[in-house]
PDB file of C-alpha atoms in Angstrom:
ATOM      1  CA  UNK M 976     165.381 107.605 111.141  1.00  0.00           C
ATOM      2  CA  UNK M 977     165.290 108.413 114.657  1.00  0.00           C
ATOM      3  CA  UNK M 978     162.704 106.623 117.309  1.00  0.00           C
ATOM      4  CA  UNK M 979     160.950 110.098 117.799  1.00  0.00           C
ATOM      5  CA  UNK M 980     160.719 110.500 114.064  1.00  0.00           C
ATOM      6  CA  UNK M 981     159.080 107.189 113.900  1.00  0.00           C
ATOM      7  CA  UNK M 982     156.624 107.995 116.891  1.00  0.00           C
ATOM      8  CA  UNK M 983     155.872 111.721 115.135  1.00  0.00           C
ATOM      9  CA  UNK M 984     154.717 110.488 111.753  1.00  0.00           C
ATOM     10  CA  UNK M 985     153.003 107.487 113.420  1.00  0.00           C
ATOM     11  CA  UNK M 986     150.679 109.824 115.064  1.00  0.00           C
ATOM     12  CA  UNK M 987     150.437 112.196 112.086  1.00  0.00           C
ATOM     13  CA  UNK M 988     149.121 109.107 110.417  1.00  0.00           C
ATOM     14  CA  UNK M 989     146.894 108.520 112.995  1.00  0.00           C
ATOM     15  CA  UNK M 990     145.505 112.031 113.386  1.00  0.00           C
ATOM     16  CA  UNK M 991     145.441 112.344 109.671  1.00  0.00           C
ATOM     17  CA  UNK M 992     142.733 108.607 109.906  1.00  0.00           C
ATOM     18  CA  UNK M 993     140.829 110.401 112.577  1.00  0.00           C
ATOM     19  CA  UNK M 994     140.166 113.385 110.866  1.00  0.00           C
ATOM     20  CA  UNK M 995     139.309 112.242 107.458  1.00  0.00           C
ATOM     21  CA  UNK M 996     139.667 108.486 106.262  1.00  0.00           C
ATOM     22  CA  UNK M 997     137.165 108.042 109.062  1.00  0.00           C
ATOM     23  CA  UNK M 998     134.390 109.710 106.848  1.00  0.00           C
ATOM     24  CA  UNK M 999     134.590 107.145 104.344  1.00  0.00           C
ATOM     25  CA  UNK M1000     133.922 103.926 106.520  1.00  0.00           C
ATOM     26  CA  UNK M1001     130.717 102.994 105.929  1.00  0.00           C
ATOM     27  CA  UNK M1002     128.140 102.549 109.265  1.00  0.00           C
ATOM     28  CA  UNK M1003     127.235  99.187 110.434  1.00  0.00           C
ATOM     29  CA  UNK M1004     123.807  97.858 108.531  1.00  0.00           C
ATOM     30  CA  UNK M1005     122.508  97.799 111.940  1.00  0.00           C
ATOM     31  CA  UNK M1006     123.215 100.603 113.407  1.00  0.00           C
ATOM     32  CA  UNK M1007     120.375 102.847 113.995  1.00  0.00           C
ATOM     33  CA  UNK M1008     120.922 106.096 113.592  1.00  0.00           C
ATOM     34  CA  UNK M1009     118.573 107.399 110.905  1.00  0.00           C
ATOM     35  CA  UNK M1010     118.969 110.694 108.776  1.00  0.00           C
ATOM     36  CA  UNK M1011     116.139 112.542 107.098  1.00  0.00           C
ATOM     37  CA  UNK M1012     112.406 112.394 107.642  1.00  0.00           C
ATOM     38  CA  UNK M1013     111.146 110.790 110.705  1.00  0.00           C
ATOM     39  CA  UNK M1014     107.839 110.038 112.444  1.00  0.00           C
ATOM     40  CA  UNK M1015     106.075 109.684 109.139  1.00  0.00           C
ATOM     41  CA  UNK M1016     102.666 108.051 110.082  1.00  0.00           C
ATOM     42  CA  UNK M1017     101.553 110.806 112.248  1.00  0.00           C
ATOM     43  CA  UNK M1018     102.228 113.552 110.080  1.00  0.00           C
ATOM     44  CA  UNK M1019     100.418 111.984 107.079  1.00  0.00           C
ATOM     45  CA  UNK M1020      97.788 110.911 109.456  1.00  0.00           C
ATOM     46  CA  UNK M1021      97.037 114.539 110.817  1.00  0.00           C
ATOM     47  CA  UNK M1022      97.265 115.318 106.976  1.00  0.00           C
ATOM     48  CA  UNK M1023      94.425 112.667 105.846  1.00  0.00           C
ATOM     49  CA  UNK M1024      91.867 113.223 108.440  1.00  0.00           C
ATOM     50  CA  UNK M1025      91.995 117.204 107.377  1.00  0.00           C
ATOM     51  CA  UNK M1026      91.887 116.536 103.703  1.00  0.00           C
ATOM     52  CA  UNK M1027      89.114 113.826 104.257  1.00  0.00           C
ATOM     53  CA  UNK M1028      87.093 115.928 107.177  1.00  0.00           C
ATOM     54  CA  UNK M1029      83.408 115.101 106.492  1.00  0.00           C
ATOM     55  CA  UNK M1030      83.688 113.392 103.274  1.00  0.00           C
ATOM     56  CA  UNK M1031      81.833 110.652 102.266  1.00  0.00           C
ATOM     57  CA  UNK M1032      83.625 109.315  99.690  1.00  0.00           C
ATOM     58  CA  UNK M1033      87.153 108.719  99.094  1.00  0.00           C
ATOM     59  CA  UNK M1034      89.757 106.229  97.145  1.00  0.00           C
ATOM     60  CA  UNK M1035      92.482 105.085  98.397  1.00  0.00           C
ATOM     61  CA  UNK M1036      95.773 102.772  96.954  1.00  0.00           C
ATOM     62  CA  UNK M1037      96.827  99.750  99.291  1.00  0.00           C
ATOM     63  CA  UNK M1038     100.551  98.545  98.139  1.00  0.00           C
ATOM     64  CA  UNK M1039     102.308  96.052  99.717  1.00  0.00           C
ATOM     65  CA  UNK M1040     105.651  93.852 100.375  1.00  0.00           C
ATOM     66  CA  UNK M1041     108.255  96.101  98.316  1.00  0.00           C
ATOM     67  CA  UNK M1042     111.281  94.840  99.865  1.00  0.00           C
ATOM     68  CA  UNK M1043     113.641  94.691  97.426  1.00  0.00           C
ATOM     69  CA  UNK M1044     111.980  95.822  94.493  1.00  0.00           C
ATOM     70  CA  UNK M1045     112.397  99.487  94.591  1.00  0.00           C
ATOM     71  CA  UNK M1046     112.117 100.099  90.599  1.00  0.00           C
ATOM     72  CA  UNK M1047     108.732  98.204  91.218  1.00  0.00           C
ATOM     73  CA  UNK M1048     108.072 100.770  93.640  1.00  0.00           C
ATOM     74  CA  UNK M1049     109.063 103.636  91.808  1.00  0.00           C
ATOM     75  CA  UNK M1050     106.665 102.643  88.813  1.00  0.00           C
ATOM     76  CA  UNK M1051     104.022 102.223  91.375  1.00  0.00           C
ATOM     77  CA  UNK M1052     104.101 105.564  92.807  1.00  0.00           C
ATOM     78  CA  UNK M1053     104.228 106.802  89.130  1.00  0.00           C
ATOM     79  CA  UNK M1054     101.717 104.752  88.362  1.00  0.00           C
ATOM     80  CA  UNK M1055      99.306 105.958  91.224  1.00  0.00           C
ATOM     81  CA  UNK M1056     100.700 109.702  90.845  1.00  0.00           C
ATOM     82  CA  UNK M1057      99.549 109.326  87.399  1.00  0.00           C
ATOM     83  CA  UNK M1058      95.653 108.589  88.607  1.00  0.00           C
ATOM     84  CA  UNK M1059      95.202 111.977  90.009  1.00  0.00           C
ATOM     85  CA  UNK M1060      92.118 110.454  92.004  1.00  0.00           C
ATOM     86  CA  UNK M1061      93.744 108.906  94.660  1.00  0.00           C
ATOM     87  CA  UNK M1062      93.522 110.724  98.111  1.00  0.00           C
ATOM     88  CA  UNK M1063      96.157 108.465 100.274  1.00  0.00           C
ATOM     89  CA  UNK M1064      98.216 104.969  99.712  1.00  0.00           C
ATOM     90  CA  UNK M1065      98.610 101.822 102.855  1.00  0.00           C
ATOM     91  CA  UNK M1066     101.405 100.365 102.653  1.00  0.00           C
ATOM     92  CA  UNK M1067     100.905  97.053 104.008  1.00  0.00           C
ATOM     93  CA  UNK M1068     104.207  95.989 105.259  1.00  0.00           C
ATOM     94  CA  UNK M1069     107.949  94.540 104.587  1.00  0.00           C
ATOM     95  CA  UNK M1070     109.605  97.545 103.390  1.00  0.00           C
ATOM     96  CA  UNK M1071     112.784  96.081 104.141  1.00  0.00           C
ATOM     97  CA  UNK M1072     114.213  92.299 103.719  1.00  0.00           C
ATOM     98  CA  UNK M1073     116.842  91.995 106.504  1.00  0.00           C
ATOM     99  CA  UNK M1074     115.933  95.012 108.775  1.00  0.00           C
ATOM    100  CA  UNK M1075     118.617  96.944 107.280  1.00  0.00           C
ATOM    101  CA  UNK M1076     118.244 100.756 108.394  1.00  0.00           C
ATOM    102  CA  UNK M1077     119.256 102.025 105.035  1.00  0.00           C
ATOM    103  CA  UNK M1078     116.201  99.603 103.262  1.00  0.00           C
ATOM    104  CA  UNK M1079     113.942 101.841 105.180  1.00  0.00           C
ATOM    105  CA  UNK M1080     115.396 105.044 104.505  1.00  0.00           C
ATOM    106  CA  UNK M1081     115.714 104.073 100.803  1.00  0.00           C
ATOM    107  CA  UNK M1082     111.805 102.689 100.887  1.00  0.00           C
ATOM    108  CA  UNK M1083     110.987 105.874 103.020  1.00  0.00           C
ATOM    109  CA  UNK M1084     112.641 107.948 100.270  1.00  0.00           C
ATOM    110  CA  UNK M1085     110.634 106.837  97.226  1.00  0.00           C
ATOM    111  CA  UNK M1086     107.216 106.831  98.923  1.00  0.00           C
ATOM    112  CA  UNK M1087     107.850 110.428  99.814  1.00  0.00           C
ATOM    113  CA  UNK M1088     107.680 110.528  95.887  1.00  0.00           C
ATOM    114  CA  UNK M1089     104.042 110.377  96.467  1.00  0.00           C
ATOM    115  CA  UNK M1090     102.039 113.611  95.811  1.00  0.00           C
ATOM    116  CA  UNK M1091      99.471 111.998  98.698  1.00  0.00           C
ATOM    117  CA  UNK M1092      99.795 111.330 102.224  1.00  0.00           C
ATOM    118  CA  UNK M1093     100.539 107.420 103.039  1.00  0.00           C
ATOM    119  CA  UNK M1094     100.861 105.510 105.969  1.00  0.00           C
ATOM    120  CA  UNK M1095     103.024 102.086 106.700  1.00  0.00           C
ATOM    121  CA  UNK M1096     101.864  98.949 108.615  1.00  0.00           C
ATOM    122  CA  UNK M1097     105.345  96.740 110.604  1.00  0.00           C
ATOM    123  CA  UNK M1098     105.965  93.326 108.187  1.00  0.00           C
ATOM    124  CA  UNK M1099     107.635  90.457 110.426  1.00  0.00           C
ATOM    125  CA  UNK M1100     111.139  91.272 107.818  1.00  0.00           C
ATOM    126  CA  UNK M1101     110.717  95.080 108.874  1.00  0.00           C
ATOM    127  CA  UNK M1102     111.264  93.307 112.756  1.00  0.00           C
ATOM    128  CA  UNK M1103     114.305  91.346 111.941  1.00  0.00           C
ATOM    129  CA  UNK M1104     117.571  92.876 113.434  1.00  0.00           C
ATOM    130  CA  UNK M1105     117.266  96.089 114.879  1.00  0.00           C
ATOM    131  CA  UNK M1106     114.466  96.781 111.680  1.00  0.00           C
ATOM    132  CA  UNK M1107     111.562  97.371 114.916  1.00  0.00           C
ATOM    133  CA  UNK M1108     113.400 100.565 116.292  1.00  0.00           C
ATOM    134  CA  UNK M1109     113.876 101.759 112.791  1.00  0.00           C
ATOM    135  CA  UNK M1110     110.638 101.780 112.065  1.00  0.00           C
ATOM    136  CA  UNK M1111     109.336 103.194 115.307  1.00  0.00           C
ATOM    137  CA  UNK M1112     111.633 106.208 114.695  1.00  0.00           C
ATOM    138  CA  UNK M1113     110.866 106.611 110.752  1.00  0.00           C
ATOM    139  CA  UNK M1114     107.164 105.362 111.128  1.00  0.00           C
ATOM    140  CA  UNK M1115     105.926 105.459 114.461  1.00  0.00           C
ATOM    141  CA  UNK M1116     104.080 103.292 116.641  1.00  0.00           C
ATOM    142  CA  UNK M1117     103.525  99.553 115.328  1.00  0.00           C
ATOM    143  CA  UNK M1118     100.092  99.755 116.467  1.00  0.00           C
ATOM    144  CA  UNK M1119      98.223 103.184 115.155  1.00  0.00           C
ATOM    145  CA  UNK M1120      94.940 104.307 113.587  1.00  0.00           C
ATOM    146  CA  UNK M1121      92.786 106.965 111.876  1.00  0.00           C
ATOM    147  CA  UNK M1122      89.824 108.637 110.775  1.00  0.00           C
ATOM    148  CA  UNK M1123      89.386 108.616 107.068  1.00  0.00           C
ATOM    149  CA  UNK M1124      86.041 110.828 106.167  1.00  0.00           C
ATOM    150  CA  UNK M1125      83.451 108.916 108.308  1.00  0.00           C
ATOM    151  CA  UNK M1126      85.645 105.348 108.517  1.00  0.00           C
ATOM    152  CA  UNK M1127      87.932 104.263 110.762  1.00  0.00           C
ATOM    153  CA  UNK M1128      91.477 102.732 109.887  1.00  0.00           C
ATOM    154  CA  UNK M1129      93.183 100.436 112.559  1.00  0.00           C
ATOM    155  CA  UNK M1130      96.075  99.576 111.362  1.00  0.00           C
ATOM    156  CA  UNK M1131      97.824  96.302 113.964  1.00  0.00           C
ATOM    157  CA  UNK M1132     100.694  94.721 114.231  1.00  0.00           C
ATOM    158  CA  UNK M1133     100.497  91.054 113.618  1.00  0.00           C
ATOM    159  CA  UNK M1134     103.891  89.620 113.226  1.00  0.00           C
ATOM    160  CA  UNK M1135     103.658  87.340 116.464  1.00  0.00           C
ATOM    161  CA  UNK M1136     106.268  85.269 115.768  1.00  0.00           C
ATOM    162  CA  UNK M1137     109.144  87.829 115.539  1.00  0.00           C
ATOM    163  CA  UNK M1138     107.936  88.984 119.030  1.00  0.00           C
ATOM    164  CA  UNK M1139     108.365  85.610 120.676  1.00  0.00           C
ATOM    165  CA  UNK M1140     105.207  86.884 123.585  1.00  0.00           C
ATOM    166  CA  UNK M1141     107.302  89.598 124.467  1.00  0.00           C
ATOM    167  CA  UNK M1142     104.591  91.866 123.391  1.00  0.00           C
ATOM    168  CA  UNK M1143     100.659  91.510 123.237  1.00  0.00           C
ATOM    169  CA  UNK M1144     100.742  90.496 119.357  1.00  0.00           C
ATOM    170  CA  UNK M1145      97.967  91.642 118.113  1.00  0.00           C
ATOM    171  CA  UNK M1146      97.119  93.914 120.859  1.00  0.00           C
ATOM    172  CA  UNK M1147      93.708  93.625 122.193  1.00  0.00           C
ATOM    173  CA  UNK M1148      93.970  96.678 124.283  1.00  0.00           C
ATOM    174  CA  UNK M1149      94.411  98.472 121.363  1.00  0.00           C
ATOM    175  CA  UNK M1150      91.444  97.317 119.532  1.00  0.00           C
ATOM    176  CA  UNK M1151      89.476  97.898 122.895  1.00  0.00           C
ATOM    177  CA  UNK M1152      90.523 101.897 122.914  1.00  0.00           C
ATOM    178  CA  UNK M1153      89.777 101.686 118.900  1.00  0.00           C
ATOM    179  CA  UNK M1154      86.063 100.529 119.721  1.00  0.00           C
ATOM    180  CA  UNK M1155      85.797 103.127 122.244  1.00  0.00           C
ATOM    181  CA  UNK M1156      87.364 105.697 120.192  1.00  0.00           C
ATOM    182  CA  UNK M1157      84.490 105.104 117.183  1.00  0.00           C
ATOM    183  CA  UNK M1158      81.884 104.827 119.394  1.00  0.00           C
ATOM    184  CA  UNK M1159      82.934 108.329 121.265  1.00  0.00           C
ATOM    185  CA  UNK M1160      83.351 109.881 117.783  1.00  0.00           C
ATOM    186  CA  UNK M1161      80.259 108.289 116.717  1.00  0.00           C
ATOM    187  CA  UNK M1162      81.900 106.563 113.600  1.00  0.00           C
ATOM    188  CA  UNK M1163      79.702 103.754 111.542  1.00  0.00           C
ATOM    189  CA  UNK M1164      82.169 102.120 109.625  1.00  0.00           C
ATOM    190  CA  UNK M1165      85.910 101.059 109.439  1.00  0.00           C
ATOM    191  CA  UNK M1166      88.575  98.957 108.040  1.00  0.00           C
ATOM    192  CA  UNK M1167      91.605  96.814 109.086  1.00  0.00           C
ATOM    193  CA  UNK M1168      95.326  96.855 108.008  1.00  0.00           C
ATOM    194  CA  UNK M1169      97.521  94.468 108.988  1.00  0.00           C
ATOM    195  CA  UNK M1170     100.782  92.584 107.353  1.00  0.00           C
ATOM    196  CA  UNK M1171      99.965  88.870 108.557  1.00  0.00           C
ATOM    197  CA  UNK M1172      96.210  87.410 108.204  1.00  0.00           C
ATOM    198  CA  UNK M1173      95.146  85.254 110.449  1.00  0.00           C
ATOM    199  CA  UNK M1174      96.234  81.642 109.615  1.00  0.00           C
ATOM    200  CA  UNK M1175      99.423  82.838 108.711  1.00  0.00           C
ATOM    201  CA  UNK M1176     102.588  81.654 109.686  1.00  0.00           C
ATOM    202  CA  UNK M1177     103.596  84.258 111.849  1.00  0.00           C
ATOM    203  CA  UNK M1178     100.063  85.524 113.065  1.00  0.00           C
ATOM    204  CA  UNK M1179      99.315  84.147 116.612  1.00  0.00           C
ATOM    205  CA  UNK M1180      97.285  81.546 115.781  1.00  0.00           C
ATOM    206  CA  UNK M1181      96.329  80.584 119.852  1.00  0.00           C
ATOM    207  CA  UNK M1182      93.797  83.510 119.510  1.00  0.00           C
ATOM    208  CA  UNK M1183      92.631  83.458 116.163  1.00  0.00           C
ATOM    209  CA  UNK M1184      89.499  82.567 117.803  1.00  0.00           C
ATOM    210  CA  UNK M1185      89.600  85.726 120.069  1.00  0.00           C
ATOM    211  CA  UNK M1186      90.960  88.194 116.906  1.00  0.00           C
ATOM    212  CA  UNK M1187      87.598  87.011 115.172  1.00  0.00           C
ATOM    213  CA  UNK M1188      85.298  87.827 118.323  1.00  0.00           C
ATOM    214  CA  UNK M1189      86.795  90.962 118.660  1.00  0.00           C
ATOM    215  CA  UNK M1190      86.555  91.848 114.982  1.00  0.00           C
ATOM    216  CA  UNK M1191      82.866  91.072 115.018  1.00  0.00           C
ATOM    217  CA  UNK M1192      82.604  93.653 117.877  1.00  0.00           C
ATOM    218  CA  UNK M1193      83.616  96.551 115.775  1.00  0.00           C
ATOM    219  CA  UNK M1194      80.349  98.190 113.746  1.00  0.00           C
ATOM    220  CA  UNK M1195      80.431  98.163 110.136  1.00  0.00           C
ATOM    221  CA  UNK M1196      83.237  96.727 109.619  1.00  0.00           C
ATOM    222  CA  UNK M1197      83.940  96.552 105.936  1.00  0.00           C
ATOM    223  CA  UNK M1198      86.911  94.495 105.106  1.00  0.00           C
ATOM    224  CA  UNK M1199      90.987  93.757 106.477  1.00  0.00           C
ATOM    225  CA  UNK M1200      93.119  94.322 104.096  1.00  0.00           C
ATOM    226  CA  UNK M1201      97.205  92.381 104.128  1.00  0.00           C
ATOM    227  CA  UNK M1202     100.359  91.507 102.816  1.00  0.00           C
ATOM    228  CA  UNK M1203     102.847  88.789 103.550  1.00  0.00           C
ATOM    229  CA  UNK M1204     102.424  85.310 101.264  1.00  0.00           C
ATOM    230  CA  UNK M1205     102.815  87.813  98.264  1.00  0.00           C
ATOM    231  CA  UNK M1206      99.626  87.088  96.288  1.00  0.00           C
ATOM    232  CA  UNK M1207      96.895  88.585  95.146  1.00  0.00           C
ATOM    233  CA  UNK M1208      93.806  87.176  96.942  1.00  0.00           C
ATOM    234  CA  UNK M1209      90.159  87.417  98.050  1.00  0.00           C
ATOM    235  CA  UNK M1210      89.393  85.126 101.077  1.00  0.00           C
ATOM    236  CA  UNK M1211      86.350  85.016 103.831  1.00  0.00           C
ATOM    237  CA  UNK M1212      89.226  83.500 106.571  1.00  0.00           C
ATOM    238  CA  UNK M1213      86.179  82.801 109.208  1.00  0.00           C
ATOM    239  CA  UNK M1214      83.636  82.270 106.714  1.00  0.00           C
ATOM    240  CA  UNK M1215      81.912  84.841 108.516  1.00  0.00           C
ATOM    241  CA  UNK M1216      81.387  87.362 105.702  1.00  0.00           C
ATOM    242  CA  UNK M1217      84.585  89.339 106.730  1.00  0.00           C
ATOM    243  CA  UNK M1218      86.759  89.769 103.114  1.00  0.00           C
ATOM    244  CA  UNK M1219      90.746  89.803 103.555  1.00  0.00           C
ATOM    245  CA  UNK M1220      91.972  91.039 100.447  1.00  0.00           C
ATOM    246  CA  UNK M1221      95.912  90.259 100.634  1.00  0.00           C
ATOM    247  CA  UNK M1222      97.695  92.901  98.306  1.00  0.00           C
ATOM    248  CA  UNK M1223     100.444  90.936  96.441  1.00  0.00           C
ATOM    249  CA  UNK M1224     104.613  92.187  96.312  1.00  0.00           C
ATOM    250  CA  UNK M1225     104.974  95.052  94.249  1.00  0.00           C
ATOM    251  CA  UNK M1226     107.067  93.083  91.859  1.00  0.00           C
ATOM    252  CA  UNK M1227     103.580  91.680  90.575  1.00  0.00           C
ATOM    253  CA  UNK M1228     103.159  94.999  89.761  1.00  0.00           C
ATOM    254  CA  UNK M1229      99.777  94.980  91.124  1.00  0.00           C
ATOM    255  CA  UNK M1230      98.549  97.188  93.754  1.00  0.00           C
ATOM    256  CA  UNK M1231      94.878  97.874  95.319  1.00  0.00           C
ATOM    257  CA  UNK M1232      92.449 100.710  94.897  1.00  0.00           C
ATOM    258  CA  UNK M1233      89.627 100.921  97.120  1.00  0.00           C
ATOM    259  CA  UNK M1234      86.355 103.695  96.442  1.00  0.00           C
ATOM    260  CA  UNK M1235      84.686 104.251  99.488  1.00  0.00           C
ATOM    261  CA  UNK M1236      81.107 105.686  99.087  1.00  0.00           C
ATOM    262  CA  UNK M1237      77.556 106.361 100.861  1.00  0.00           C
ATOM    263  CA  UNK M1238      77.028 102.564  99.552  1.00  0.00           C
ATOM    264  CA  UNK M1239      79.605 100.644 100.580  1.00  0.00           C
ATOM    265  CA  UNK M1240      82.477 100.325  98.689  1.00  0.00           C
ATOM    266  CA  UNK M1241      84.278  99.130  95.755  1.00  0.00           C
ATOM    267  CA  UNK M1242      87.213  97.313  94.947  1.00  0.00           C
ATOM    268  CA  UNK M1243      90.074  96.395  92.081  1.00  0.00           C
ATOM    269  CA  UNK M1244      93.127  95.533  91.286  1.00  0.00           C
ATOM    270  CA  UNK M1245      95.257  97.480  89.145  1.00  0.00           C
ATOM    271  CA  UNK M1246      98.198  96.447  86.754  1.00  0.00           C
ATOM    272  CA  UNK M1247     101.266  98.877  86.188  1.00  0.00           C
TER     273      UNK M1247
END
C-alpha cells in the first residue's frame, strides 16, 4: 500500500467521523444548549391571570424538591391531574441535583404533563454548574411574580449562598416594584414563594432582619410558602404571625393544596 493510499482512506475515515459517528457523541452535561419548550413561567403566567381574572376563589398545588425522583413526580402530576379542582401547581425549587441541562429538560418534560398552568421558583442545586442559565432560558427570570384572582404571587430567589454577593439575594428592589405594583393595581392580599426560608443555610442570613421588615410592608400578606430541608413543616420563623409552610421532596409523596377564598384561606397536605 502506497503513501497516497494511506493518506486517501485516512481522510475517508475522517470525513466518514465527521459526517456521521459525530451524531452519536453525546453533549457535555454542561453544555447549554436546550431543545424544546422554553420561557415557561411567562407563558403559564399570562395563562393564570386570564383563567383566574376576577375570581375570588381558587386552589392551587405547591410541589417541591423533585430532583431526582421523577417517578415521584410523575405520580404527582397524576395524582393532581386526577383532582380536577386544581387551577395551577408552584413548584418550589431543585428540579435538578447537579445543574445538569438535561435534569431540567427531563423535569420540564413531565410537568408539561400537567393539564394546568405551573410556574417554577430557582433551588440553590438548580444554580450549581451552568444550572442558572438553564433555567433562565427554560424558566425565566429567577425573580418573577403574578396576579392570581385578587392575590398577588412573588415568587424570589433566595439561594444566597450559590451567588457568593454577586447578585442582590433576595432582591429588595424587586419586592419594592412588587409593593408598588399591588398598590397601583389595588390588590389586598398576596403570597410568597421562595426555595430557601429564612434561617436556612443558604438564605442570607445578614438581612433576615431587613427580609422580615419588608415582608411586614406588603398588605395582607397571607403566608410564604418553601422547599429546601425536604420536610413537611408549619413554622411562624419571626414569631410574627407570618406561616412558612415548607413543602417536603416529592419522594415523601406529599405535596400542598392551598383554597383561597373571600375568608382567607385553607390549607392541607395531601398523600399520593
Amino acid at each position: 500500500m502506497t503513501i497516497k493510499t494511506v493518506t486517501d482512506t485516512l481522510l475517508i475515515l475522517v470525513i466518514i467521523c465527521l459526517t456521521t459517528a459525530c451524531d452519536m457523541l453525546e453533549s457535555h452535561p454542561y453544555d447549554t444548549r436546550v431543545t424544546g419548550e422554553t420561557n415557561i413561567n411567562e407563558k403559564n403566567i399570562q395563562r393564570i391571570e386570564s383563567l383566574l381574572k376576577g375570581r375570588k376563589s381558587f386552589r392551587f398545588a405547591v410541589i417541591s424538591d423533585t430532583q431526582r425522583w421523577y417517578d415521584s413526580t410523575l405520580d404527582a402530576v397524576r395524582s393532581i391531574r386526577a383532582r380536577q379542582d386544581i387551577d395551577f401547581v408552584l413548584h418550589g425549587g431543585d428540579q435538578s441535583d447537579f445543574g445538569v441541562t438535561k435534569e431540567f429538560l427531563w423535569m420540564r418534560d413531565i410537568l408539561n404533563q400537567l393539564d394546568v398552568p405551573y410556574v417554577c421558583a430557582i433551588g440553590n442545586h438548580d444554580c450549581l454548574g451552568t444550572g442558572r442559565d438553564v433555567f433562565r432560558t427554560v424558566y425565566g427570570d429567577t425573580n418573577f411574580a403574578f396576579t392570581a384572582g385578587d392575590m398577588r404571587f412573588i415568587c424570589l430567589n433566595t439561594n444566597a449562598l450559590e451567588y457568593d454577593y454577586s447578585e442582590p439575594v433576595p432582591d429588595f428592589d424587586f419586592m419594592t416594584a412588587q409593593l408598588d405594583k399591588m398598590r397601583q393595581d389595588s390588590l389586598t392580599r398576596c403570597a410568597f414563594l421562595m426555595h430557601a426560608a429564612p434561617q436556612s443555610d443558604v438564605f442570607n442570613n445578614n438581612v433576615a432582619g431587613v427580609f422580615q421588615h419588608y415582608l411586614h410592608m406588603f398588605p395582607g400578606l397571607q403566608f410564604c410558602m418553601h422547599g429546601h430541608t425536604h420536610a413537611l413543616t408549619v413554622t411562624d420563623i419571626y414569631n410574627d404571625g407570618i406561616l412558612y409552610y415548607q413543602c417536603p421532596n416529592i419522594d415523601k409523596r406529599i405535596y400542598l393544596v392551598f383554597t383561597i377564598n373571600e375568608e382567607g384561606y385553607d390549607y392541607e397536605a395531601v398523600e399520593f
